[in-house]
């Protein structure tokens, strides 16, 4: 089945130790998104790509970086995780401008110790 | 600033009762509104979008620009409707989405 896959589902990292979360899609969608969701809060958009064009939200901390080496893969790098970065990280895709719905991955729950 | 408000964190109804999940938005342009649902241990999935004017699983939602609302309704709730529901706004000309904080719907037997 075509889908959005996130690995790992659970990630534990130490305070200040860089961590990378990955997302892949078999949908061949042009747009890929990263959201951060903390407990009882709305998913918050961190950044998105339209193809290779990167769009950063103004309030996304510099500590968060992203890479999209090809259509299928997108990575979220947290350079120096703090305790406040513990959250669920959601990857999503969207086909194109004409198709507004998003497809979500299952999420990666990040714990910072 | 664009904002989506879902005033109820939790809504409990009995099976067979009508359901209305409230969503209000703040946006000066032409919005695209969506409802997403997350069942237990499953991923977020698109339920409805306002431009489609469709009914999915018995749910409907009408965009009211005068009241800036996009409430989700179902005339007769089922136990399998129990889930987390998120309202989302996409601003015209962008690929960005703004989500509300969600409403947990519990349908009681």
Short mmCIF file of C-alpha atoms in Angstrom, two decimals, chain B residues 5-101:
data_model
loop_
_atom_site.label_atom_id
_atom_site.label_comp_id
_atom_site.label_asym_id
_atom_site.label_seq_id
_atom_site.Cartn_x
_atom_site.Cartn_y
_atom_site.Cartn_z
CA UNK B 5 -10.19 27.30 17.78
CA UNK B 6 -11.83 24.14 19.00
CA UNK B 7 -13.43 25.16 22.28
CA UNK B 8 -14.18 21.68 23.61
CA UNK B 9 -11.36 19.40 24.68
CA UNK B 10 -13.76 16.55 25.38
CA UNK B 11 -17.25 15.86 24.16
CA UNK B 12 -19.19 12.89 25.49
CA UNK B 13 -22.46 11.80 23.92
CA UNK B 14 -24.60 8.71 24.05
CA UNK B 15 -24.87 6.36 21.12
CA UNK B 16 -27.60 7.52 18.77
CA UNK B 17 -27.45 11.13 19.96
CA UNK B 18 -26.55 13.99 17.62
CA UNK B 19 -22.99 15.25 17.62
CA UNK B 20 -21.61 18.69 16.87
CA UNK B 21 -17.90 19.40 17.16
CA UNK B 22 -17.22 23.11 17.03
CA UNK B 23 -14.53 24.81 15.00
CA UNK B 24 -13.99 28.53 14.57
CA UNK B 25 -11.28 30.13 12.54
CA UNK B 26 -9.63 33.47 12.14
CA UNK B 27 -8.44 34.34 8.65
CA UNK B 28 -9.12 37.35 6.48
CA UNK B 29 -8.74 35.59 3.14
CA UNK B 30 -10.49 32.65 1.52
CA UNK B 31 -9.86 29.65 3.73
CA UNK B 32 -9.74 25.97 2.98
CA UNK B 33 -11.10 24.07 5.96
CA UNK B 34 -10.61 20.44 6.85
CA UNK B 35 -11.53 17.95 9.52
CA UNK B 36 -9.00 15.27 10.43
CA UNK B 37 -9.67 12.29 12.66
CA UNK B 38 -7.34 10.14 14.71
CA UNK B 39 -8.68 6.83 15.98
CA UNK B 40 -6.94 5.10 18.85
CA UNK B 41 -3.42 4.00 17.90
CA UNK B 42 -3.89 5.13 14.31
CA UNK B 43 -2.48 8.00 12.31
CA UNK B 44 -4.20 11.26 11.56
CA UNK B 45 -6.39 10.94 8.50
CA UNK B 46 -8.44 13.35 6.46
CA UNK B 47 -12.16 13.12 7.17
CA UNK B 48 -13.70 16.06 5.33
CA UNK B 49 -12.77 19.14 3.35
CA UNK B 50 -15.19 21.98 2.87
CA UNK B 51 -14.74 22.31 -0.88
CA UNK B 52 -16.02 18.78 -1.40
CA UNK B 53 -19.30 19.31 0.45
CA UNK B 54 -19.40 15.58 1.03
CA UNK B 55 -20.64 13.31 3.78
CA UNK B 56 -18.13 10.83 5.14
CA UNK B 57 -19.15 8.20 7.69
CA UNK B 58 -22.32 10.21 8.23
CA UNK B 59 -20.41 13.39 9.12
CA UNK B 60 -20.97 16.70 7.38
CA UNK B 61 -19.49 20.15 7.85
CA UNK B 62 -20.59 23.44 6.38
CA UNK B 63 -18.40 26.47 6.09
CA UNK B 64 -20.12 29.55 7.51
CA UNK B 65 -18.05 32.53 6.49
CA UNK B 66 -20.26 34.96 8.39
CA UNK B 67 -19.65 33.16 11.66
CA UNK B 68 -16.17 31.96 10.61
CA UNK B 69 -17.13 28.45 11.62
CA UNK B 70 -16.78 24.95 10.24
CA UNK B 71 -18.62 22.75 12.72
CA UNK B 72 -18.65 18.98 12.25
CA UNK B 73 -22.02 17.29 12.64
CA UNK B 74 -23.48 13.84 12.68
CA UNK B 75 -27.15 13.14 13.42
CA UNK B 76 -26.66 9.80 15.18
CA UNK B 77 -23.37 9.03 16.90
CA UNK B 78 -21.91 5.53 16.81
CA UNK B 79 -19.43 4.01 19.26
CA UNK B 80 -16.88 3.68 16.47
CA UNK B 81 -16.92 7.48 16.09
CA UNK B 82 -14.97 7.78 19.33
CA UNK B 83 -11.71 9.45 18.35
CA UNK B 84 -9.75 12.69 18.38
CA UNK B 85 -10.98 15.24 15.86
CA UNK B 86 -8.88 18.13 14.58
CA UNK B 87 -10.05 21.09 12.55
CA UNK B 88 -7.47 22.58 10.21
CA UNK B 89 -7.17 25.68 8.07
CA UNK B 90 -5.12 26.10 4.93
CA UNK B 91 -4.53 29.65 3.76
CA UNK B 92 -5.06 30.48 0.12
CA UNK B 93 -2.02 30.29 -2.11
CA UNK B 94 0.07 28.36 0.39
CA UNK B 95 0.69 24.78 1.35
CA UNK B 96 0.56 25.56 5.05
CA UNK B 97 -1.94 24.24 7.55
CA UNK B 98 -2.95 25.50 10.96
CA UNK B 99 -4.51 22.97 13.31
CA UNK B 100 -6.81 23.39 16.24
CA UNK B 101 -6.02 21.70 19.54
#
